[in-house]
PDB file of C-alpha atoms (C1' of nucleotides) in Angstrom:
ATOM      1  CA  MET A   1      64.540  67.138  22.028  1.00 84.00           C
ATOM      2  CA  ILE A   2      61.088  66.697  20.586  1.00 87.00           C
ATOM      3  CA  GLN A   3      59.979  69.387  18.134  1.00 92.00           C
ATOM      4  CA  PHE A   4      56.787  71.108  19.164  1.00 93.00           C
ATOM      5  CA  ALA A   5      56.037  73.173  16.081  1.00 93.00           C
ATOM      6  CA  PRO A   6      54.855  70.185  13.952  1.00 91.00           C
ATOM      7  CA  VAL A   7      52.483  69.150  16.723  1.00 89.00           C
ATOM      8  CA  TYR A   8      51.202  72.701  16.884  1.00 93.00           C
ATOM      9  CA  ARG A   9      50.646  72.838  13.135  1.00 92.00           C
ATOM     10  CA  ARG A  10      48.807  69.532  13.115  1.00 89.00           C
ATOM     11  CA  LEU A  11      46.427  70.592  15.861  1.00 89.00           C
ATOM     12  CA  LEU A  12      45.852  73.978  14.285  1.00 92.00           C
ATOM     13  CA  GLU A  13      45.109  72.538  10.859  1.00 90.00           C
ATOM     14  CA  ALA A  14      42.735  69.932  12.259  1.00 88.00           C
ATOM     15  CA  ARG A  15      40.757  72.207  14.520  1.00 89.00           C
ATOM     16  CA  GLY A  16      41.273  75.713  13.179  1.00 93.00           C
ATOM     17  CA  PRO A  17      42.012  78.792  15.288  1.00 96.00           C
ATOM     18  CA  LEU A  18      40.254  78.753  18.642  1.00 95.00           C
ATOM     19  CA  GLY A  19      40.465  82.432  19.482  1.00 92.00           C
ATOM     20  CA  TRP A  20      41.269  82.087  23.146  1.00 95.00           C
ATOM     21  CA  TRP A  21      40.909  83.145  25.948  1.00 95.00           C
ATOM     22  CA  PRO A  22      37.128  83.338  26.374  1.00 93.00           C
ATOM     23  CA  GLY A  23      36.559  86.690  28.052  1.00 96.00           C
ATOM     24  CA  ARG A  24      35.440  90.176  27.107  1.00 96.00           C
ATOM     25  CA  THR A  25      38.171  92.169  28.836  1.00 98.00           C
ATOM     26  CA  PRO A  26      41.718  91.552  30.060  1.00 98.00           C
ATOM     27  CA  PHE A  27      40.502  91.733  33.646  1.00 98.00           C
ATOM     28  CA  GLU A  28      37.848  89.117  32.966  1.00 98.00           C
ATOM     29  CA  ILE A  29      40.586  86.881  31.580  1.00 98.00           C
ATOM     30  CA  MET A  30      42.665  87.364  34.721  1.00 98.00           C
ATOM     31  CA  VAL A  31      39.659  86.460  36.853  1.00 98.00           C
ATOM     32  CA  GLY A  32      39.038  83.383  34.736  1.00 98.00           C
ATOM     33  CA  ALA A  33      42.650  82.323  35.180  1.00 98.00           C
ATOM     34  CA  ILE A  34      42.181  82.294  38.957  1.00 98.00           C
ATOM     35  CA  LEU A  35      38.750  80.682  38.930  1.00 98.00           C
ATOM     36  CA  THR A  36      39.678  77.843  36.604  1.00 98.00           C
ATOM     37  CA  GLN A  37      42.392  76.504  38.887  1.00 98.00           C
ATOM     38  CA  ASN A  38      41.727  72.764  39.048  1.00 97.00           C
ATOM     39  CA  THR A  39      38.137  73.432  38.020  1.00 97.00           C
ATOM     40  CA  SER A  40      36.083  72.703  34.927  1.00 96.00           C
ATOM     41  CA  TRP A  41      35.511  75.699  32.695  1.00 97.00           C
ATOM     42  CA  ARG A  42      31.760  75.197  32.869  1.00 97.00           C
ATOM     43  CA  ASN A  43      31.774  75.891  36.609  1.00 98.00           C
ATOM     44  CA  VAL A  44      33.886  78.973  35.962  1.00 98.00           C
ATOM     45  CA  GLU A  45      31.383  80.284  33.431  1.00 98.00           C
ATOM     46  CA  LEU A  46      28.622  80.086  36.023  1.00 98.00           C
ATOM     47  CA  ALA A  47      30.747  82.062  38.484  1.00 98.00           C
ATOM     48  CA  ILE A  48      31.692  84.675  35.904  1.00 98.00           C
ATOM     49  CA  ALA A  49      28.051  85.119  34.949  1.00 98.00           C
ATOM     50  CA  GLU A  50      27.199  85.770  38.577  1.00 98.00           C
ATOM     51  CA  LEU A  51      30.057  88.266  38.910  1.00 98.00           C
ATOM     52  CA  ARG A  52      28.798  90.048  35.827  1.00 98.00           C
ATOM     53  CA  ARG A  53      25.257  90.087  37.189  1.00 98.00           C
ATOM     54  CA  ARG A  54      26.524  91.763  40.364  1.00 98.00           C
ATOM     55  CA  GLY A  55      28.617  94.265  38.439  1.00 98.00           C
ATOM     56  CA  TRP A  56      31.850  93.008  39.963  1.00 98.00           C
ATOM     57  CA  LEU A  57      33.610  92.039  36.760  1.00 98.00           C
ATOM     58  CA  ASN A  58      35.563  95.227  37.087  1.00 97.00           C
ATOM     59  CA  PRO A  59      38.663  95.640  39.260  1.00 98.00           C
ATOM     60  CA  ARG A  60      37.456  98.711  41.151  1.00 98.00           C
ATOM     61  CA  ARG A  61      34.085  97.190  41.991  1.00 98.00           C
ATOM     62  CA  MET A  62      35.600  93.846  42.847  1.00 98.00           C
ATOM     63  CA  ALA A  63      38.141  95.513  45.103  1.00 98.00           C
ATOM     64  CA  ALA A  64      35.301  97.231  46.941  1.00 98.00           C
ATOM     65  CA  ALA A  65      33.093  94.141  47.205  1.00 98.00           C
ATOM     66  CA  ASP A  66      32.504  92.478  50.552  1.00 98.00           C
ATOM     67  CA  PRO A  67      34.818  89.434  50.740  1.00 98.00           C
ATOM     68  CA  GLU A  68      32.116  87.077  51.966  1.00 98.00           C
ATOM     69  CA  GLN A  69      29.712  88.172  49.278  1.00 98.00           C
ATOM     70  CA  LEU A  70      32.441  87.800  46.692  1.00 98.00           C
ATOM     71  CA  ALA A  71      33.014  84.239  47.867  1.00 98.00           C
ATOM     72  CA  LEU A  72      29.302  83.512  47.556  1.00 98.00           C
ATOM     73  CA  ALA A  73      29.224  84.923  44.053  1.00 98.00           C
ATOM     74  CA  ILE A  74      31.939  82.561  42.822  1.00 98.00           C
ATOM     75  CA  ARG A  75      30.655  79.570  44.756  1.00 98.00           C
ATOM     76  CA  SER A  76      30.119  77.458  41.647  1.00 98.00           C
ATOM     77  CA  SER A  77      33.816  77.518  40.773  1.00 98.00           C
ATOM     78  CA  GLY A  78      34.802  75.613  43.915  1.00 98.00           C
ATOM     79  CA  TYR A  79      37.436  76.533  46.515  1.00 98.00           C
ATOM     80  CA  TYR A  80      35.445  79.732  46.714  1.00 98.00           C
ATOM     81  CA  ASN A  81      36.859  81.022  50.001  1.00 98.00           C
ATOM     82  CA  GLN A  82      40.436  80.704  48.777  1.00 98.00           C
ATOM     83  CA  LYS A  83      39.617  82.044  45.352  1.00 98.00           C
ATOM     84  CA  ALA A  84      37.813  85.080  46.748  1.00 98.00           C
ATOM     85  CA  GLN A  85      41.008  86.016  48.589  1.00 98.00           C
ATOM     86  CA  LYS A  86      43.060  85.359  45.496  1.00 98.00           C
ATOM     87  CA  LEU A  87      40.840  87.724  43.515  1.00 98.00           C
ATOM     88  CA  LYS A  88      41.252  90.389  46.186  1.00 98.00           C
ATOM     89  CA  THR A  89      45.014  89.940  46.019  1.00 98.00           C
ATOM     90  CA  LEU A  90      44.900  90.241  42.234  1.00 98.00           C
ATOM     91  CA  CYS A  91      42.883  93.454  42.474  1.00 98.00           C
ATOM     92  CA  ARG A  92      45.327  94.968  44.966  1.00 98.00           C
ATOM     93  CA  TRP A  93      48.213  94.195  42.643  1.00 98.00           C
ATOM     94  CA  PHE A  94      46.378  95.525  39.581  1.00 98.00           C
ATOM     95  CA  TRP A  95      45.564  98.729  41.477  1.00 98.00           C
ATOM     96  CA  ARG A  96      49.284  99.525  41.712  1.00 98.00           C
ATOM     97  CA  TYR A  97      49.226  99.916  37.939  1.00 98.00           C
ATOM     98  CA  GLY A  98      46.102 102.015  37.917  1.00 98.00           C
ATOM     99  CA  TYR A  99      44.083  99.025  36.673  1.00 98.00           C
ATOM    100  CA  SER A 100      45.714  99.663  33.323  1.00 98.00           C
ATOM    101  CA  THR A 101      46.703  96.728  31.158  1.00 98.00           C
ATOM    102  CA  ARG A 102      48.226  99.104  28.659  1.00 98.00           C
ATOM    103  CA  ARG A 103      50.527 100.432  31.326  1.00 98.00           C
ATOM    104  CA  LEU A 104      51.590  96.887  32.180  1.00 98.00           C
ATOM    105  CA  GLN A 105      52.172  96.052  28.536  1.00 97.00           C
ATOM    106  CA  LEU A 106      54.247  99.161  27.880  1.00 96.00           C
ATOM    107  CA  GLN A 107      56.247  98.910  31.063  1.00 97.00           C
ATOM    108  CA  PHE A 108      57.099  95.239  30.679  1.00 96.00           C
ATOM    109  CA  ALA A 109      57.196  94.683  26.936  1.00 90.00           C
ATOM    110  CA  SER A 110      60.307  92.670  26.063  1.00 89.00           C
ATOM    111  CA  ASP A 111      61.718  92.474  29.561  1.00 94.00           C
ATOM    112  CA  PRO A 112      64.598  89.993  29.479  1.00 94.00           C
ATOM    113  CA  GLU A 113      64.501  89.721  33.277  1.00 96.00           C
ATOM    114  CA  HIS A 114      60.851  88.704  33.342  1.00 97.00           C
ATOM    115  CA  ARG A 115      60.145  90.989  36.274  1.00 98.00           C
ATOM    116  CA  LEU A 116      56.407  91.061  35.666  1.00 98.00           C
ATOM    117  CA  ARG A 117      56.265  87.273  35.776  1.00 98.00           C
ATOM    118  CA  ALA A 118      58.204  87.295  39.025  1.00 98.00           C
ATOM    119  CA  GLU A 119      55.788  89.835  40.446  1.00 98.00           C
ATOM    120  CA  LEU A 120      52.780  87.712  39.566  1.00 98.00           C
ATOM    121  CA  LEU A 121      54.399  84.599  41.014  1.00 98.00           C
ATOM    122  CA  ALA A 122      54.979  86.452  44.264  1.00 98.00           C
ATOM    123  CA  LEU A 123      51.231  86.894  44.706  1.00 98.00           C
ATOM    124  CA  ARG A 124      49.573  84.350  46.974  1.00 98.00           C
ATOM    125  CA  GLY A 125      47.378  82.157  44.849  1.00 98.00           C
ATOM    126  CA  VAL A 126      49.206  82.782  41.590  1.00 98.00           C
ATOM    127  CA  GLY A 127      51.394  79.890  40.496  1.00 98.00           C
ATOM    128  CA  PRO A 128      53.226  79.323  37.202  1.00 98.00           C
ATOM    129  CA  GLU A 129      50.215  78.404  35.092  1.00 98.00           C
ATOM    130  CA  THR A 130      48.042  81.253  36.346  1.00 98.00           C
ATOM    131  CA  ALA A 131      50.876  83.750  35.914  1.00 98.00           C
ATOM    132  CA  ASP A 132      51.591  82.631  32.368  1.00 98.00           C
ATOM    133  CA  SER A 133      47.883  82.608  31.511  1.00 98.00           C
ATOM    134  CA  ILE A 134      47.650  86.236  32.588  1.00 98.00           C
ATOM    135  CA  LEU A 135      50.817  87.176  30.704  1.00 98.00           C
ATOM    136  CA  CYS A 136      49.823  85.341  27.522  1.00 98.00           C
ATOM    137  CA  TYR A 137      46.078  85.846  27.328  1.00 98.00           C
ATOM    138  CA  ALA A 138      45.307  89.004  29.287  1.00 98.00           C
ATOM    139  CA  LEU A 139      48.444  90.951  28.366  1.00 98.00           C
ATOM    140  CA  GLN A 140      49.395  89.244  25.096  1.00 97.00           C
ATOM    141  CA  LEU A 141      53.010  88.924  26.098  1.00 98.00           C
ATOM    142  CA  PRO A 142      55.140  86.079  24.665  1.00 97.00           C
ATOM    143  CA  TYR A 143      54.777  83.387  27.353  1.00 98.00           C
ATOM    144  CA  PHE A 144      53.680  79.806  26.743  1.00 98.00           C
ATOM    145  CA  VAL A 145      51.287  78.291  29.269  1.00 98.00           C
ATOM    146  CA  VAL A 146      52.095  74.762  30.382  1.00 96.00           C
ATOM    147  CA  ASP A 147      49.181  72.898  31.889  1.00 92.00           C
ATOM    148  CA  ALA A 148      48.303  69.400  33.066  1.00 89.00           C
ATOM    149  CA  TYR A 149      47.291  68.278  29.571  1.00 87.00           C
ATOM    150  CA  THR A 150      50.591  69.461  28.139  1.00 88.00           C
ATOM    151  CA  MET A 151      52.543  67.587  30.793  1.00 89.00           C
ATOM    152  CA  ARG A 152      50.547  64.386  30.259  1.00 84.00           C
ATOM    153  CA  TRP A 153      50.916  64.672  26.528  1.00 82.00           C
ATOM    154  CA  LEU A 154      54.678  65.067  26.835  1.00 82.00           C
ATOM    155  CA  ARG A 155      55.043  62.155  29.261  1.00 80.00           C
ATOM    156  CA  ARG A 156      53.105  59.832  26.946  1.00 77.00           C
ATOM    157  CA  TYR A 157      54.356  60.843  23.521  1.00 79.00           C
ATOM    158  CA  ALA A 158      57.900  61.876  24.336  1.00 82.00           C
ATOM    159  CA  PRO A 159      58.998  59.709  27.272  1.00 79.00           C
ATOM    160  CA  GLN A 160      62.619  60.580  26.628  1.00 83.00           C
ATOM    161  CA  THR A 161      61.930  64.182  27.583  1.00 83.00           C
ATOM    162  CA  GLY A 162      59.059  63.376  29.902  1.00 81.00           C
ATOM    163  CA  HIS A 163      61.126  64.316  32.937  1.00 86.00           C
ATOM    164  CA  LEU A 164      60.875  68.019  32.083  1.00 91.00           C
ATOM    165  CA  ARG A 165      59.199  70.118  34.716  1.00 93.00           C
ATOM    166  CA  TYR A 166      56.989  73.112  34.213  1.00 95.00           C
ATOM    167  CA  GLU A 167      59.697  75.697  33.822  1.00 96.00           C
ATOM    168  CA  GLU A 168      61.929  73.600  31.589  1.00 95.00           C
ATOM    169  CA  LEU A 169      59.063  72.707  29.306  1.00 95.00           C
ATOM    170  CA  ARG A 170      57.926  76.307  29.003  1.00 97.00           C
ATOM    171  CA  VAL A 171      61.412  77.496  28.143  1.00 96.00           C
ATOM    172  CA  ALA A 172      61.847  74.691  25.611  1.00 95.00           C
ATOM    173  CA  VAL A 173      58.644  75.520  23.754  1.00 96.00           C
ATOM    174  CA  GLU A 174      59.318  79.235  23.838  1.00 97.00           C
ATOM    175  CA  GLY A 175      62.861  78.750  22.584  1.00 97.00           C
ATOM    176  CA  GLN A 176      61.788  76.566  19.665  1.00 97.00           C
ATOM    177  CA  PHE A 177      59.034  78.948  18.640  1.00 98.00           C
ATOM    178  CA  ARG A 178      61.381  81.913  18.768  1.00 97.00           C
ATOM    179  CA  ARG A 179      63.500  80.254  16.102  1.00 97.00           C
ATOM    180  CA  ARG A 180      60.550  79.611  13.826  1.00 97.00           C
ATOM    181  CA  PHE A 181      58.342  82.664  14.184  1.00 98.00           C
ATOM    182  CA  ALA A 182      58.824  86.418  14.087  1.00 98.00           C
ATOM    183  CA  ALA A 183      58.846  88.120  17.469  1.00 96.00           C
ATOM    184  CA  ALA A 184      55.621  89.966  16.783  1.00 97.00           C
ATOM    185  CA  GLU A 185      53.829  86.690  16.046  1.00 97.00           C
ATOM    186  CA  LEU A 186      54.949  84.867  19.182  1.00 98.00           C
ATOM    187  CA  PRO A 187      52.123  85.835  21.561  1.00 97.00           C
ATOM    188  CA  GLY A 188      49.559  84.663  19.031  1.00 98.00           C
ATOM    189  CA  HIS A 189      51.279  81.315  18.508  1.00 98.00           C
ATOM    190  CA  PHE A 190      51.778  80.654  22.228  1.00 98.00           C
ATOM    191  CA  ASN A 191      48.135  81.546  22.711  1.00 98.00           C
ATOM    192  CA  GLU A 192      46.972  79.168  20.006  1.00 97.00           C
ATOM    193  CA  PHE A 193      49.246  76.251  20.929  1.00 96.00           C
ATOM    194  CA  HIS A 194      48.133  76.132  24.544  1.00 96.00           C
ATOM    195  CA  ALA A 195      44.502  76.610  23.516  1.00 96.00           C
ATOM    196  CA  GLN A 196      44.736  73.691  21.083  1.00 93.00           C
ATOM    197  CA  LEU A 197      46.293  71.393  23.680  1.00 92.00           C
ATOM    198  CA  VAL A 198      43.639  72.172  26.273  1.00 91.00           C
ATOM    199  CA  HIS A 199      40.814  71.997  23.785  1.00 89.00           C
ATOM    200  CA  HIS A 200      42.025  68.624  22.616  1.00 83.00           C
ATOM    201  CA  GLY A 201      42.432  67.329  26.150  1.00 81.00           C
ATOM    202  CA  ALA A 202      39.206  68.711  27.554  1.00 79.00           C
ATOM    203  CA  ARG A 203      36.765  68.347  24.677  1.00 76.00           C
ATOM    204  CA  VAL A 204      38.106  65.920  22.089  1.00 74.00           C
ATOM    205  CA  CYS A 205      40.219  63.386  23.883  1.00 70.00           C
ATOM    206  CA  THR A 206      37.666  62.504  26.524  1.00 65.00           C
ATOM    207  CA  ALA A 207      37.034  59.060  27.922  1.00 60.00           C
ATOM    208  CA  ARG A 208      33.461  59.086  26.658  1.00 62.00           C
ATOM    209  CA  ASN A 209      34.184  60.239  23.170  1.00 62.00           C
ATOM    210  CA  PRO A 210      34.175  57.147  20.921  1.00 53.00           C
ATOM    211  CA  ASP A 211      35.538  59.174  18.040  1.00 54.00           C
ATOM    212  CA  CYS A 212      38.746  59.934  19.859  1.00 56.00           C
ATOM    213  CA  ALA A 213      41.322  57.442  18.655  1.00 48.00           C
ATOM    214  CA  GLN A 214      43.559  57.840  21.649  1.00 48.00           C
ATOM    215  CA  CYS A 215      42.221  58.936  24.925  1.00 52.00           C
ATOM    216  CA  VAL A 216      45.574  59.564  26.488  1.00 54.00           C
ATOM    217  CA  LEU A 217      45.111  62.887  28.192  1.00 61.00           C
ATOM    218  CA  ARG A 218      42.815  61.786  30.982  1.00 59.00           C
ATOM    219  CA  LYS A 219      44.299  61.747  34.437  1.00 62.00           C
ATOM    220  CA  ARG A 220      44.175  57.984  34.821  1.00 59.00           C
ATOM    221  CA  CYS A 221      44.351  56.858  31.248  1.00 55.00           C
ATOM    222  CA  ARG A 222      45.874  53.368  31.028  1.00 47.00           C
ATOM    223  CA  ARG A 223      45.956  53.205  27.264  1.00 48.00           C
ATOM    224  CA  GLN A 224      49.148  52.055  25.626  1.00 39.00           C
ATOM    225  CA  LEU A 225      51.445  54.424  23.845  1.00 38.00           C
ATOM    226  CA  GLU A 226      51.417  54.254  20.074  1.00 29.00           C
TER     227      GLU A 226
ATOM    228  C1'  DA B   1      28.960  56.338  44.715  1.00 97.70           C
ATOM    229  C1'  DC B   2      33.033  57.514  42.485  1.00 97.70           C
ATOM    230  C1'  DC B   3      36.068  60.352  39.308  1.00 97.70           C
ATOM    231  C1'  DC B   4      37.388  64.478  37.394  1.00 97.70           C
ATOM    232  C1'  DA B   5      38.182  69.299  36.192  1.00 97.70           C
ATOM    233  C1'  DG B   6      42.201  74.722  31.861  1.00 97.70           C
ATOM    234  C1'  DG B   7      46.203  74.656  40.356  1.00 97.70           C
ATOM    235  C1'  DG B   8      48.355  76.465  44.468  1.00 97.70           C
ATOM    236  C1'  DT B   9      49.976  76.372  49.261  1.00 97.70           C
ATOM    237  C1'  DC B  10      51.784  74.377  53.070  1.00 97.70           C
ATOM    238  C1'  DA B  11      53.692  70.733  56.097  1.00 97.70           C
ATOM    239  C1'  DT B  12      56.491  66.891  56.297  1.00 97.70           C
ATOM    240  C1'  DA B  13      60.546  63.518  55.282  1.00 97.70           C
TER     241       DA B  13
ATOM    242  C1'  DT C   1      63.466  67.355  45.901  1.00 97.70           C
ATOM    243  C1'  DA C   2      59.141  65.032  46.346  1.00 97.70           C
ATOM    244  C1'  DT C   3      54.933  63.438  47.927  1.00 97.70           C
ATOM    245  C1'  DG C   4      50.413  64.315  50.561  1.00 97.70           C
ATOM    246  C1'  DA C   5      46.555  66.950  52.656  1.00 97.70           C
ATOM    247  C1'  DC C   6      43.690  70.524  51.834  1.00 97.70           C
ATOM    248  C1'  DC C   7      40.604  73.516  49.410  1.00 97.70           C
ATOM    249  C1'  DA C   8      34.857  72.461  47.167  1.00 97.70           C
ATOM    250  C1'  DT C   9      31.680  72.824  43.311  1.00 97.70           C
ATOM    251  C1'  DG C  10      28.967  70.600  39.399  1.00 97.70           C
ATOM    252  C1'  DG C  11      28.811  67.134  35.665  1.00 97.70           C
ATOM    253  C1'  DG C  12      29.699  62.471  33.773  1.00 97.70           C
TER     254       DG C  12
END
DNA sequence: ACCCAGGGTCATA
DNA sequence: TATGACCATGGG
């Protein structure tokens, strides 16, 4: 099995800490996790700015907002009708915990059964990546987020383990990190590793960047493996 | 004019 | 289990 920690260290040393996720509050991070589904972050920023302008970047206000107006507000992030419903669903779920992230953190800290993750996955519109983004970035719980860049990277640089699916890859990374880092440091390292992979894929390793030695994280990259 | 982006759901075979 | 259609905007 390929070792992930050296890759993590290399990225971190080259780029420095990224301080993810961009967002002022945990709820804003949750919203961003929904809005960025298959969408460029730039388009998400436009939508978040509009939500902020309307005062809806707050779970109570968003829950009370008219669904059609909410959809209009997030228009720039694409799939806006679906995403407006997803946001409503998220608000309804968050309401059950009194809109309190602290309550979520205390109630589900170190839960070996991962019940909170299961709850998020049961929500319509929340898949594995969105759930783990919320757990890792909004709640700072020890979950590693696997995304398209991570999968492409694995398939190209570690073909022998390239058959791993989302869940297997997440568990593999989490297991390796647990052996190398103290429990209290895990959320920060999972945060940083995923951030580095996405940053590299989305901003460094782009097809138009002549400085990028290997543009291998694009969707249709034909470049040879090293 | 195409291709892509920090996915997820559902129907079909 | 594994594809494919669908959702939809803005930038390269």
